[in-house]
Amino acid sequence: MTEKTNPDTINIEDLPSDIVQSTLPFLSPNDLKNLSLTNKYFHNLLSQDESTTVWHELFHKVFGTQHTNDEPFQSKNSEEYKSVSETICINTYPDLNWHERFRKRSHDSAFYTWGCLKHSRLGYTANSNPNLLQSNINNVGISSKFGVNKPTKVPWFNNDPTADRTTSISPQNSVVQISSGGFSFQILTSSGKIYSTGSTFTGGHKGPGPLDLDHDYDPFRDFISHMESSFPRLRVPGRGLVNTTGSFNIQRISPTTTSNASIGEPHPNIYQKLEEIEKYSSQYIPNNDHIRRMFTSNCFAAFQVEDVATFFDEKNAPKFIAISSGRSHFIGLTDQNVLFSWDSPTSDFGAKIEFKDLPSRETNPILKIGCGWNFSCIYIYNIGLVVWSSRSSIQKGITESFANYKIIPNTSELSGDNKILDFACLQDNTVLYITTSGKQIYLYKDGQTITLDLDIKGRLLKITSCFSLITIFTDQHSYMLKVSNGTIDYTSLSSLDLDIQGETIISLAAGDYHTIGLSQRGNIYTWGTESQQCGCLGLGAPEYIVTQAMLGETEGRRNIKVLKPTKVELEEGYKCIGITGGGWHSGAILIKK
Amino acid sequence: MPVPVDFIKELPKCEHHMHLEGSLEPDLLFPLARRNNITLPDTFPKTIPQLNAKYKQFKDLQDFLDYYYIGTNVLINEIDFFELAMAYFKKINKQNVIHAELFFDPQSHTSRGIPLETVIKGFKKACTKAERDFKITSSLTMCLLRHTHPDECLQLIKDSKKYLTDGTINGLGLDSAEKPFPPDMFVECFSLAKSYNKHLNLTAHAGEEGPASYVSDSLDLLQVTRIDHGINSVQDTELLERLAKEKVLLTVCPLSNVKLNVIKKVDELPLDILLSYGNPFSLNSDDPAYFGGYIEDNYLAVHKAFPNWGYFTWGQIVKNGINTSWISKTKKEELCDKVEAIVAKWVNKISDAYAASHA
């Protein structure tokens, strides 16, 4: 190789700057950081605040949740359309450019939760969070310290004081996206890690994982089986040698295994290796063991237990760019377009999902992911919407699992009026979707697709759904439809317009009995029922809601009901840029104004 | 001055944490092996004194399990299970035990091809005989081995539906290696069992080696009303307050904890913390044949390690155990009266002696 430049190649500096700028958003923030350090040209280009297209695109890419069905696809009719967090950032910081907004979003945002405290699902307990005021804790009868009644900051990574804010590169542990299931929250960080709150994301319920009596290979259980099978054998008349462990079926263990644990000799601590593996595969937020990093099953090297030191390897953990949660499961999409699913109470490790007979991710990548109550749904380029509510189990030595999927017919258009614009997931593989024509809402259920006949004005732009609610956004109004047990109550169609001057709901989330709305100005509105005074509305103590502010009334013995959308008081100077809700809890990303 | 040993011995005791398979003594193991034609491994001790000597020096849990599992294999016929339980009852009859809630692990037997019915019938007959001959009331709690797959546990629940429904099995428990098999894996098993019989009592081993969160998850997810071991609850004061408020019994096993290196000495048990928070706990033997002591030995070990406890403290501990037992209200009152009479007798003895010396 010579030092001479090949005349056939062009240096990137030689390209017109607008071409360079339009390619930059395809890079990751870290790539950009490295690029800005390579030479003066890039350093200047990237630190210039006026290179606003780059930073806007980058903001959209990192914080726009474009790979989940939280946001619709971009379309010709929605060119002006911005994601929820972009819209609010523009309204909150009208005088800042996108470079500064990107910086704000990266450095000054924090995760807040409120509602039921059970299983430490809020990411803390009543005693573990110094940000939690005692006056914001609801005590209910025998269940003391049952819920938190105001948005409360979750103990998170300390902001790295050495992080250089001027580089504009987002810190590693910035909260990019939050989502919520029936029992926990999932949090995606800018470094592509997924964290989950509390001690269980399933609540013990089966998700869309392996079918009954089929289950993923469990390295821990295999370890114990292996250990027990090394115990001495017994001779039983008529049955030959049997293992002496008593807890695993005889047939399952090869009888030729010879004992290396001779009776009478001391043995190492039976739990030592288990404890080591457990230690490697459990990572928590510093000083907060109520938020745990969720790993994938491919981190277990070759599923062999012999060598504990290399048994679990964090380096195999992929980098995630999107998350979505169902009731007892969640899925994540990686930067390599690989999908992982956490969906079983018997395994905390995400299973890699493959789709037999579908073309490769190189030609047909996954563009969006979404979760319904008990199933998952993705949009694959040129294939369309794909749903599944079970998958094959992961076997020893194999890292993939195959989804038992169905393709929703006529959803694969790449352009034109029939191209899918947005979709929302209910229950049992039931999916609602709209197309760029914006005229019809389609309902896919039990293999049939029908159109909904609803009295809705305007062109359909976006559709979202939660456990109990569907929200429909058009270019004129927004609407709500109630859902119970997966069945849509068509008579419940109502307008979502707030009575408050200048305020419009642009994002909606709901739990079992409560609804959380987010306005374009970054205000949170909640309404519905606080079961057992769990605090999920975030409006304050029950006495305050009922007798002082008179926002709502008690219902039954311990429920609080608030009928009208009511503004949630946030800490002074804070705005909300993202909400989530599930079960009896709510969460939000707040940002300092 | 610690209270007299005779007072401790006289206290009427309830046992809440005793695995029947763990009460298999060498003097029963060898005869059963002979009767059932089971050839023990060549390296296995040949005589009762040799095996007793081994039992005295387990290095750790695995060492214990080696023997425990071999022992389990000599139990084949109904009469074997009957005799195992009777041997236990005979021992505790001399230790003022009035009520015993007993664990058994069906999976240790069904996986060897022993029918569930054989196990349950053998144990149940012994319980009936103990009540008739010794006036000891008792009940059976079936334990799921948490390191077997939850689907297999679910199958066991289905197979034992008859016994769960008619009350032959009075409680459901969860034992074996806590980590890394958290409670949420067994929600389905527990709710199915409860659906068979709403009076079924639920309990789970938690917080012996696992974290305090396993204790609260067992309460919230499995809906248990009792926690076996549970000593790691003291890591979380919020949890202690909850346990006290909801009157959740912790079944503490002092000698077992020492034998399995959970603690070094009995005085490391956080019993004073539990007392100060008002948490009911009871003292139990766990696997008495292997851990060098039955219930009275555990009481005496704690008595020695906590010499500051007076008559009323001991009385309260015993009454807490009675009040959180799975027995009728009338029976609870009757037993508590008994405790109070004994406490009064001993306190009066002291004051009489004091008065006499100052007369």
Short mmCIF file of N, CA and C in Angstrom, two decimals, chain A residues 116-258:
data_model
loop_
_atom_site.label_atom_id
_atom_site.label_comp_id
_atom_site.label_asym_id
_atom_site.label_seq_id
_atom_site.Cartn_x
_atom_site.Cartn_y
_atom_site.Cartn_z
N CYS A 116 -48.85 2.38 42.63
CA CYS A 116 -48.69 1.24 43.55
C CYS A 116 -47.22 0.88 43.78
N LEU A 117 -46.86 0.65 45.04
CA LEU A 117 -45.46 0.37 45.39
C LEU A 117 -45.11 -1.12 45.38
N LYS A 118 -46.12 -1.98 45.20
CA LYS A 118 -45.88 -3.43 45.31
C LYS A 118 -44.75 -3.91 44.41
N HIS A 119 -44.01 -4.88 44.88
CA HIS A 119 -42.87 -5.49 44.18
C HIS A 119 -41.84 -4.43 43.80
N SER A 120 -41.81 -3.33 44.50
CA SER A 120 -40.93 -2.19 44.17
C SER A 120 -40.97 -1.85 42.69
N ARG A 121 -42.16 -1.92 42.11
CA ARG A 121 -42.32 -1.70 40.67
C ARG A 121 -42.02 -0.28 40.25
N LEU A 122 -42.08 0.68 41.21
CA LEU A 122 -41.81 2.06 40.84
C LEU A 122 -40.30 2.32 40.71
N GLY A 123 -39.51 1.28 40.97
CA GLY A 123 -38.06 1.45 40.88
C GLY A 123 -37.45 1.84 42.21
N TYR A 124 -38.28 1.78 43.26
CA TYR A 124 -37.82 2.08 44.61
C TYR A 124 -38.87 1.58 45.59
N THR A 125 -38.53 1.59 46.89
CA THR A 125 -39.53 1.27 47.90
C THR A 125 -39.79 2.53 48.73
N ALA A 126 -40.72 2.44 49.66
CA ALA A 126 -41.08 3.60 50.47
C ALA A 126 -39.87 4.14 51.22
N ASN A 127 -38.93 3.25 51.53
CA ASN A 127 -37.78 3.70 52.32
C ASN A 127 -36.51 3.89 51.51
N SER A 128 -36.49 3.38 50.28
CA SER A 128 -35.20 3.37 49.57
C SER A 128 -34.96 4.63 48.75
N ASN A 129 -35.97 5.48 48.60
CA ASN A 129 -35.82 6.62 47.70
C ASN A 129 -35.77 7.94 48.46
N PRO A 130 -34.61 8.57 48.51
CA PRO A 130 -34.51 9.85 49.25
C PRO A 130 -35.36 10.95 48.62
N ASN A 131 -35.75 10.78 47.34
CA ASN A 131 -36.58 11.81 46.69
C ASN A 131 -38.05 11.70 47.07
N LEU A 132 -38.41 10.63 47.77
CA LEU A 132 -39.82 10.40 48.08
C LEU A 132 -40.19 11.06 49.41
N LEU A 133 -41.14 12.00 49.35
CA LEU A 133 -41.58 12.66 50.58
C LEU A 133 -42.58 11.76 51.29
N GLN A 134 -42.49 11.71 52.62
CA GLN A 134 -43.41 10.88 53.40
C GLN A 134 -44.86 11.30 53.15
N SER A 135 -45.06 12.60 52.92
CA SER A 135 -46.43 13.09 52.72
C SER A 135 -47.01 12.61 51.39
N ASN A 136 -46.16 12.10 50.51
CA ASN A 136 -46.64 11.61 49.22
C ASN A 136 -46.88 10.10 49.21
N ILE A 137 -46.86 9.50 50.40
CA ILE A 137 -47.11 8.06 50.48
C ILE A 137 -48.53 7.82 50.99
N ASN A 138 -49.27 6.98 50.29
CA ASN A 138 -50.62 6.62 50.72
C ASN A 138 -50.57 5.35 51.58
N ASN A 139 -51.21 5.40 52.73
CA ASN A 139 -51.33 4.22 53.57
C ASN A 139 -52.76 3.74 53.49
N VAL A 140 -52.94 2.46 53.22
CA VAL A 140 -54.30 1.95 53.08
C VAL A 140 -54.51 0.78 54.02
N GLY A 141 -55.29 1.00 55.06
CA GLY A 141 -55.63 -0.07 55.99
C GLY A 141 -54.42 -0.86 56.40
N ILE A 142 -54.51 -2.15 56.21
CA ILE A 142 -53.43 -3.04 56.65
C ILE A 142 -52.22 -2.92 55.74
N SER A 143 -52.45 -2.53 54.48
CA SER A 143 -51.32 -2.39 53.56
C SER A 143 -50.72 -1.00 53.72
N SER A 144 -49.82 -0.87 54.69
CA SER A 144 -49.23 0.43 54.90
C SER A 144 -48.27 0.73 53.76
N LYS A 145 -48.04 2.00 53.52
CA LYS A 145 -47.12 2.43 52.47
C LYS A 145 -47.43 1.73 51.15
N PHE A 146 -48.65 1.87 50.72
CA PHE A 146 -49.12 1.12 49.57
C PHE A 146 -48.80 1.81 48.25
N GLY A 147 -48.89 3.14 48.24
CA GLY A 147 -48.70 3.82 46.96
C GLY A 147 -48.08 5.19 47.10
N VAL A 148 -47.64 5.73 45.96
CA VAL A 148 -47.03 7.05 45.91
C VAL A 148 -47.97 7.95 45.10
N ASN A 149 -48.34 9.11 45.67
CA ASN A 149 -49.41 9.91 45.05
C ASN A 149 -48.94 11.12 44.26
N LYS A 150 -47.63 11.28 44.07
CA LYS A 150 -47.10 12.39 43.27
C LYS A 150 -45.95 11.86 42.42
N PRO A 151 -45.77 12.41 41.21
CA PRO A 151 -44.61 11.98 40.41
C PRO A 151 -43.33 12.14 41.23
N THR A 152 -42.57 11.06 41.32
CA THR A 152 -41.39 11.06 42.18
C THR A 152 -40.19 10.56 41.40
N LYS A 153 -39.10 11.29 41.54
CA LYS A 153 -37.90 10.97 40.77
C LYS A 153 -37.32 9.62 41.20
N VAL A 154 -37.03 8.80 40.21
CA VAL A 154 -36.49 7.47 40.48
C VAL A 154 -34.98 7.56 40.65
N PRO A 155 -34.42 6.94 41.70
CA PRO A 155 -32.95 6.97 41.85
C PRO A 155 -32.31 6.33 40.62
N TRP A 156 -31.49 7.08 39.93
CA TRP A 156 -30.92 6.65 38.66
C TRP A 156 -29.41 6.86 38.72
N PHE A 157 -28.72 6.57 37.66
CA PHE A 157 -27.28 6.83 37.62
C PHE A 157 -27.04 8.30 37.93
N ASN A 158 -25.98 8.58 38.65
CA ASN A 158 -25.64 9.98 38.88
C ASN A 158 -25.22 10.58 37.56
N ASN A 159 -25.64 11.82 37.35
CA ASN A 159 -25.14 12.50 36.17
C ASN A 159 -23.62 12.60 36.29
N ASP A 160 -22.95 12.17 35.27
CA ASP A 160 -21.50 12.20 35.31
C ASP A 160 -21.04 13.65 35.26
N PRO A 161 -20.49 14.17 36.38
CA PRO A 161 -20.12 15.59 36.40
C PRO A 161 -18.99 15.90 35.42
N THR A 162 -18.25 14.85 35.04
CA THR A 162 -17.13 15.10 34.12
C THR A 162 -17.61 15.12 32.67
N ALA A 163 -18.88 14.69 32.46
CA ALA A 163 -19.38 14.65 31.09
C ALA A 163 -19.36 16.06 30.50
N ASP A 164 -18.82 16.14 29.33
CA ASP A 164 -18.67 17.44 28.69
C ASP A 164 -19.96 17.80 27.96
N ARG A 165 -20.68 18.75 28.50
CA ARG A 165 -21.96 19.11 27.90
C ARG A 165 -21.78 19.74 26.53
N THR A 166 -20.60 20.29 26.28
CA THR A 166 -20.42 21.00 25.02
C THR A 166 -20.30 20.05 23.85
N THR A 167 -19.92 18.80 24.11
CA THR A 167 -19.79 17.88 22.98
C THR A 167 -21.16 17.47 22.46
N SER A 168 -22.18 17.71 23.28
CA SER A 168 -23.55 17.42 22.88
C SER A 168 -23.83 15.94 22.72
N ILE A 169 -22.88 15.14 23.05
CA ILE A 169 -23.09 13.71 22.90
C ILE A 169 -23.83 13.22 24.12
N SER A 170 -24.87 12.43 23.89
CA SER A 170 -25.70 12.08 25.03
C SER A 170 -24.94 11.17 25.98
N PRO A 171 -25.14 11.39 27.28
CA PRO A 171 -24.48 10.53 28.25
C PRO A 171 -24.97 9.09 28.11
N GLN A 172 -24.14 8.16 28.54
CA GLN A 172 -24.45 6.74 28.38
C GLN A 172 -25.79 6.33 28.96
N ASN A 173 -26.14 6.93 30.09
CA ASN A 173 -27.30 6.41 30.83
C ASN A 173 -28.51 7.32 30.78
N SER A 174 -28.57 8.13 29.77
CA SER A 174 -29.73 8.97 29.55
C SER A 174 -30.95 8.08 29.27
N VAL A 175 -32.11 8.43 29.86
CA VAL A 175 -33.32 7.64 29.61
C VAL A 175 -33.88 8.04 28.24
N VAL A 176 -33.90 7.09 27.32
CA VAL A 176 -34.35 7.37 25.96
C VAL A 176 -35.84 7.07 25.82
N GLN A 177 -36.25 5.94 26.37
CA GLN A 177 -37.65 5.54 26.22
C GLN A 177 -38.09 4.79 27.46
N ILE A 178 -39.37 4.95 27.83
CA ILE A 178 -39.93 4.18 28.94
C ILE A 178 -41.17 3.45 28.42
N SER A 179 -41.41 2.28 28.96
CA SER A 179 -42.65 1.60 28.65
C SER A 179 -43.05 0.81 29.88
N SER A 180 -44.30 0.38 29.91
CA SER A 180 -44.79 -0.19 31.15
C SER A 180 -45.69 -1.38 30.91
N GLY A 181 -45.47 -2.41 31.72
CA GLY A 181 -46.35 -3.56 31.69
C GLY A 181 -47.25 -3.53 32.90
N GLY A 182 -47.89 -4.65 33.18
CA GLY A 182 -48.83 -4.71 34.28
C GLY A 182 -48.16 -4.69 35.65
N PHE A 183 -46.85 -4.95 35.69
CA PHE A 183 -46.19 -5.12 36.99
C PHE A 183 -44.88 -4.35 37.12
N SER A 184 -44.45 -3.68 36.05
CA SER A 184 -43.12 -3.06 36.09
C SER A 184 -42.98 -2.02 34.98
N PHE A 185 -41.86 -1.33 35.01
CA PHE A 185 -41.49 -0.42 33.92
C PHE A 185 -40.26 -0.98 33.22
N GLN A 186 -40.16 -0.72 31.91
CA GLN A 186 -38.94 -1.00 31.19
C GLN A 186 -38.35 0.35 30.74
N ILE A 187 -37.04 0.44 30.83
CA ILE A 187 -36.36 1.69 30.54
C ILE A 187 -35.25 1.41 29.54
N LEU A 188 -35.21 2.19 28.46
CA LEU A 188 -34.14 2.06 27.46
C LEU A 188 -33.19 3.23 27.63
N THR A 189 -31.89 2.94 27.69
CA THR A 189 -30.92 4.02 27.85
C THR A 189 -30.24 4.35 26.51
N SER A 190 -29.58 5.49 26.50
CA SER A 190 -28.92 5.91 25.27
C SER A 190 -27.78 4.97 24.88
N SER A 191 -27.29 4.20 25.83
CA SER A 191 -26.24 3.24 25.47
C SER A 191 -26.83 1.91 25.00
N GLY A 192 -28.16 1.83 24.90
CA GLY A 192 -28.78 0.64 24.34
C GLY A 192 -29.02 -0.48 25.34
N LYS A 193 -29.04 -0.13 26.64
CA LYS A 193 -29.32 -1.14 27.65
C LYS A 193 -30.80 -1.06 28.05
N ILE A 194 -31.37 -2.21 28.37
CA ILE A 194 -32.75 -2.23 28.87
C ILE A 194 -32.71 -2.53 30.36
N TYR A 195 -33.41 -1.73 31.13
CA TYR A 195 -33.56 -1.98 32.56
C TYR A 195 -35.02 -2.25 32.88
N SER A 196 -35.27 -3.01 33.94
CA SER A 196 -36.64 -3.29 34.35
C SER A 196 -36.76 -3.04 35.84
N THR A 197 -37.89 -2.45 36.26
CA THR A 197 -38.05 -2.11 37.68
C THR A 197 -38.67 -3.28 38.45
N GLY A 198 -38.42 -3.29 39.74
CA GLY A 198 -39.11 -4.22 40.63
C GLY A 198 -38.60 -5.63 40.53
N SER A 199 -39.25 -6.51 41.26
CA SER A 199 -38.75 -7.87 41.34
C SER A 199 -39.36 -8.79 40.30
N THR A 200 -40.40 -8.36 39.61
CA THR A 200 -40.98 -9.23 38.60
C THR A 200 -41.64 -8.41 37.51
N PHE A 201 -41.40 -8.77 36.24
CA PHE A 201 -42.11 -8.08 35.17
C PHE A 201 -43.30 -8.90 34.70
N THR A 202 -43.38 -10.15 35.14
CA THR A 202 -44.48 -11.00 34.70
C THR A 202 -45.60 -11.06 35.72
N GLY A 203 -45.28 -10.75 36.98
CA GLY A 203 -46.26 -10.97 38.03
C GLY A 203 -46.63 -12.43 38.16
N GLY A 204 -45.78 -13.31 37.59
CA GLY A 204 -46.04 -14.74 37.64
C GLY A 204 -46.95 -15.22 36.52
N HIS A 205 -47.34 -14.32 35.62
CA HIS A 205 -48.23 -14.72 34.52
C HIS A 205 -47.44 -15.06 33.27
N LYS A 206 -47.97 -16.00 32.50
CA LYS A 206 -47.31 -16.39 31.26
C LYS A 206 -47.52 -15.32 30.20
N GLY A 207 -46.47 -15.00 29.48
CA GLY A 207 -46.58 -14.08 28.35
C GLY A 207 -46.61 -14.87 27.06
N PRO A 208 -46.37 -14.19 25.92
CA PRO A 208 -46.37 -14.90 24.64
C PRO A 208 -45.08 -15.68 24.43
N GLY A 209 -44.76 -16.54 25.36
CA GLY A 209 -43.54 -17.34 25.29
C GLY A 209 -43.84 -18.76 24.84
N PRO A 210 -43.05 -19.73 25.31
CA PRO A 210 -43.29 -21.12 24.92
C PRO A 210 -44.68 -21.58 25.37
N LEU A 211 -45.26 -22.51 24.61
CA LEU A 211 -46.59 -23.02 24.95
C LEU A 211 -46.53 -23.87 26.21
N ASP A 212 -47.71 -24.22 26.72
CA ASP A 212 -47.79 -25.04 27.93
C ASP A 212 -46.92 -26.28 27.82
N LEU A 213 -46.30 -26.62 28.93
CA LEU A 213 -45.47 -27.82 29.04
C LEU A 213 -44.22 -27.80 28.15
N ASP A 214 -43.99 -26.67 27.50
CA ASP A 214 -42.75 -26.50 26.77
C ASP A 214 -42.06 -25.34 27.49
N HIS A 215 -40.76 -25.40 27.61
CA HIS A 215 -40.10 -24.29 28.29
C HIS A 215 -38.68 -24.10 27.82
N ASP A 216 -38.21 -22.87 27.99
CA ASP A 216 -36.84 -22.55 27.59
C ASP A 216 -35.85 -23.33 28.45
N TYR A 217 -34.75 -23.67 27.82
CA TYR A 217 -33.65 -24.28 28.56
C TYR A 217 -33.22 -23.33 29.68
N ASP A 218 -33.07 -23.86 30.86
CA ASP A 218 -32.68 -23.04 32.01
C ASP A 218 -31.30 -23.47 32.49
N PRO A 219 -30.29 -22.63 32.24
CA PRO A 219 -28.94 -23.02 32.61
C PRO A 219 -28.78 -23.28 34.12
N PHE A 220 -29.55 -22.56 34.92
CA PHE A 220 -29.45 -22.75 36.37
C PHE A 220 -29.97 -24.13 36.78
N ARG A 221 -31.14 -24.48 36.20
CA ARG A 221 -31.73 -25.76 36.54
C ARG A 221 -30.84 -26.90 36.03
N ASP A 222 -30.26 -26.70 34.86
CA ASP A 222 -29.36 -27.68 34.30
C ASP A 222 -28.17 -27.88 35.22
N PHE A 223 -27.72 -26.77 35.78
CA PHE A 223 -26.59 -26.81 36.69
C PHE A 223 -26.89 -27.70 37.90
N ILE A 224 -28.08 -27.51 38.47
CA ILE A 224 -28.45 -28.29 39.66
C ILE A 224 -28.63 -29.77 39.28
N SER A 225 -29.27 -29.99 38.13
CA SER A 225 -29.47 -31.36 37.67
C SER A 225 -28.13 -32.06 37.48
N HIS A 226 -27.21 -31.32 36.86
CA HIS A 226 -25.88 -31.84 36.61
C HIS A 226 -25.19 -32.20 37.91
N MET A 227 -25.31 -31.31 38.87
CA MET A 227 -24.66 -31.52 40.15
C MET A 227 -25.24 -32.74 40.87
N GLU A 228 -26.59 -32.83 40.86
CA GLU A 228 -27.22 -33.94 41.57
C GLU A 228 -26.90 -35.27 40.90
N SER A 229 -26.76 -35.22 39.56
CA SER A 229 -26.51 -36.48 38.87
C SER A 229 -25.09 -36.98 39.13
N SER A 230 -24.26 -36.14 39.73
CA SER A 230 -22.91 -36.60 40.04
C SER A 230 -22.86 -37.30 41.40
N PHE A 231 -24.01 -37.38 42.05
CA PHE A 231 -24.06 -38.08 43.33
C PHE A 231 -23.97 -39.59 43.12
N PRO A 232 -23.57 -40.31 44.17
CA PRO A 232 -23.46 -41.77 44.04
C PRO A 232 -24.80 -42.41 43.69
N ARG A 233 -24.71 -43.58 43.06
CA ARG A 233 -25.93 -44.30 42.66
C ARG A 233 -26.28 -45.37 43.69
N LEU A 234 -27.52 -45.79 43.61
CA LEU A 234 -27.99 -46.86 44.49
C LEU A 234 -28.39 -48.07 43.65
N ARG A 235 -28.14 -49.26 44.17
CA ARG A 235 -28.64 -50.46 43.50
C ARG A 235 -29.99 -50.82 44.09
N VAL A 236 -31.00 -50.82 43.28
CA VAL A 236 -32.34 -51.19 43.75
C VAL A 236 -32.75 -52.45 43.01
N PRO A 237 -33.15 -53.49 43.76
CA PRO A 237 -33.48 -54.76 43.11
C PRO A 237 -34.53 -54.55 42.03
N GLY A 238 -34.28 -55.11 40.86
CA GLY A 238 -35.25 -55.04 39.78
C GLY A 238 -35.17 -53.76 38.98
N ARG A 239 -34.47 -52.76 39.49
CA ARG A 239 -34.42 -51.51 38.75
C ARG A 239 -32.99 -51.07 38.43
N GLY A 240 -32.06 -51.86 38.86
CA GLY A 240 -30.66 -51.53 38.59
C GLY A 240 -30.23 -50.30 39.35
N LEU A 241 -29.33 -49.54 38.75
CA LEU A 241 -28.82 -48.33 39.42
C LEU A 241 -29.79 -47.17 39.25
N VAL A 242 -30.08 -46.45 40.30
CA VAL A 242 -30.86 -45.23 40.17
C VAL A 242 -30.08 -44.10 40.81
N ASN A 243 -30.37 -42.91 40.34
CA ASN A 243 -29.70 -41.77 40.98
C ASN A 243 -30.34 -41.54 42.32
N THR A 244 -29.63 -40.90 43.19
CA THR A 244 -30.12 -40.77 44.56
C THR A 244 -30.68 -39.39 44.85
N THR A 245 -30.86 -38.60 43.82
CA THR A 245 -31.25 -37.22 44.11
C THR A 245 -32.72 -37.08 44.43
N GLY A 246 -33.52 -37.88 43.79
CA GLY A 246 -34.92 -37.86 44.13
C GLY A 246 -35.72 -36.73 43.51
N SER A 247 -35.08 -35.72 42.99
CA SER A 247 -35.88 -34.61 42.51
C SER A 247 -35.90 -34.48 40.99
N PHE A 248 -35.07 -35.22 40.30
CA PHE A 248 -35.16 -35.23 38.85
C PHE A 248 -35.50 -36.65 38.42
N ASN A 249 -36.27 -36.76 37.38
CA ASN A 249 -36.66 -38.08 36.94
C ASN A 249 -35.44 -38.91 36.56
N ILE A 250 -35.52 -40.16 36.91
CA ILE A 250 -34.39 -41.06 36.71
C ILE A 250 -33.96 -41.09 35.24
N GLN A 251 -34.95 -41.18 34.37
CA GLN A 251 -34.65 -41.36 32.95
C GLN A 251 -33.85 -40.21 32.38
N ARG A 252 -34.03 -39.05 32.98
CA ARG A 252 -33.48 -37.88 32.35
C ARG A 252 -31.96 -37.80 32.49
N ILE A 253 -31.44 -38.48 33.45
CA ILE A 253 -30.01 -38.37 33.70
C ILE A 253 -29.30 -39.61 33.21
N SER A 254 -28.30 -39.43 32.42
CA SER A 254 -27.56 -40.55 31.88
C SER A 254 -26.96 -41.38 33.01
N PRO A 255 -27.26 -42.66 33.05
CA PRO A 255 -26.78 -43.47 34.16
C PRO A 255 -25.28 -43.77 34.09
N THR A 256 -24.66 -43.42 32.97
CA THR A 256 -23.24 -43.71 32.86
C THR A 256 -22.38 -42.67 33.55
N THR A 257 -22.96 -41.56 33.94
CA THR A 257 -22.17 -40.55 34.63
C THR A 257 -21.54 -41.16 35.87
N THR A 258 -20.27 -41.02 35.97
CA THR A 258 -19.64 -41.60 37.15
C THR A 258 -19.53 -40.53 38.23
#
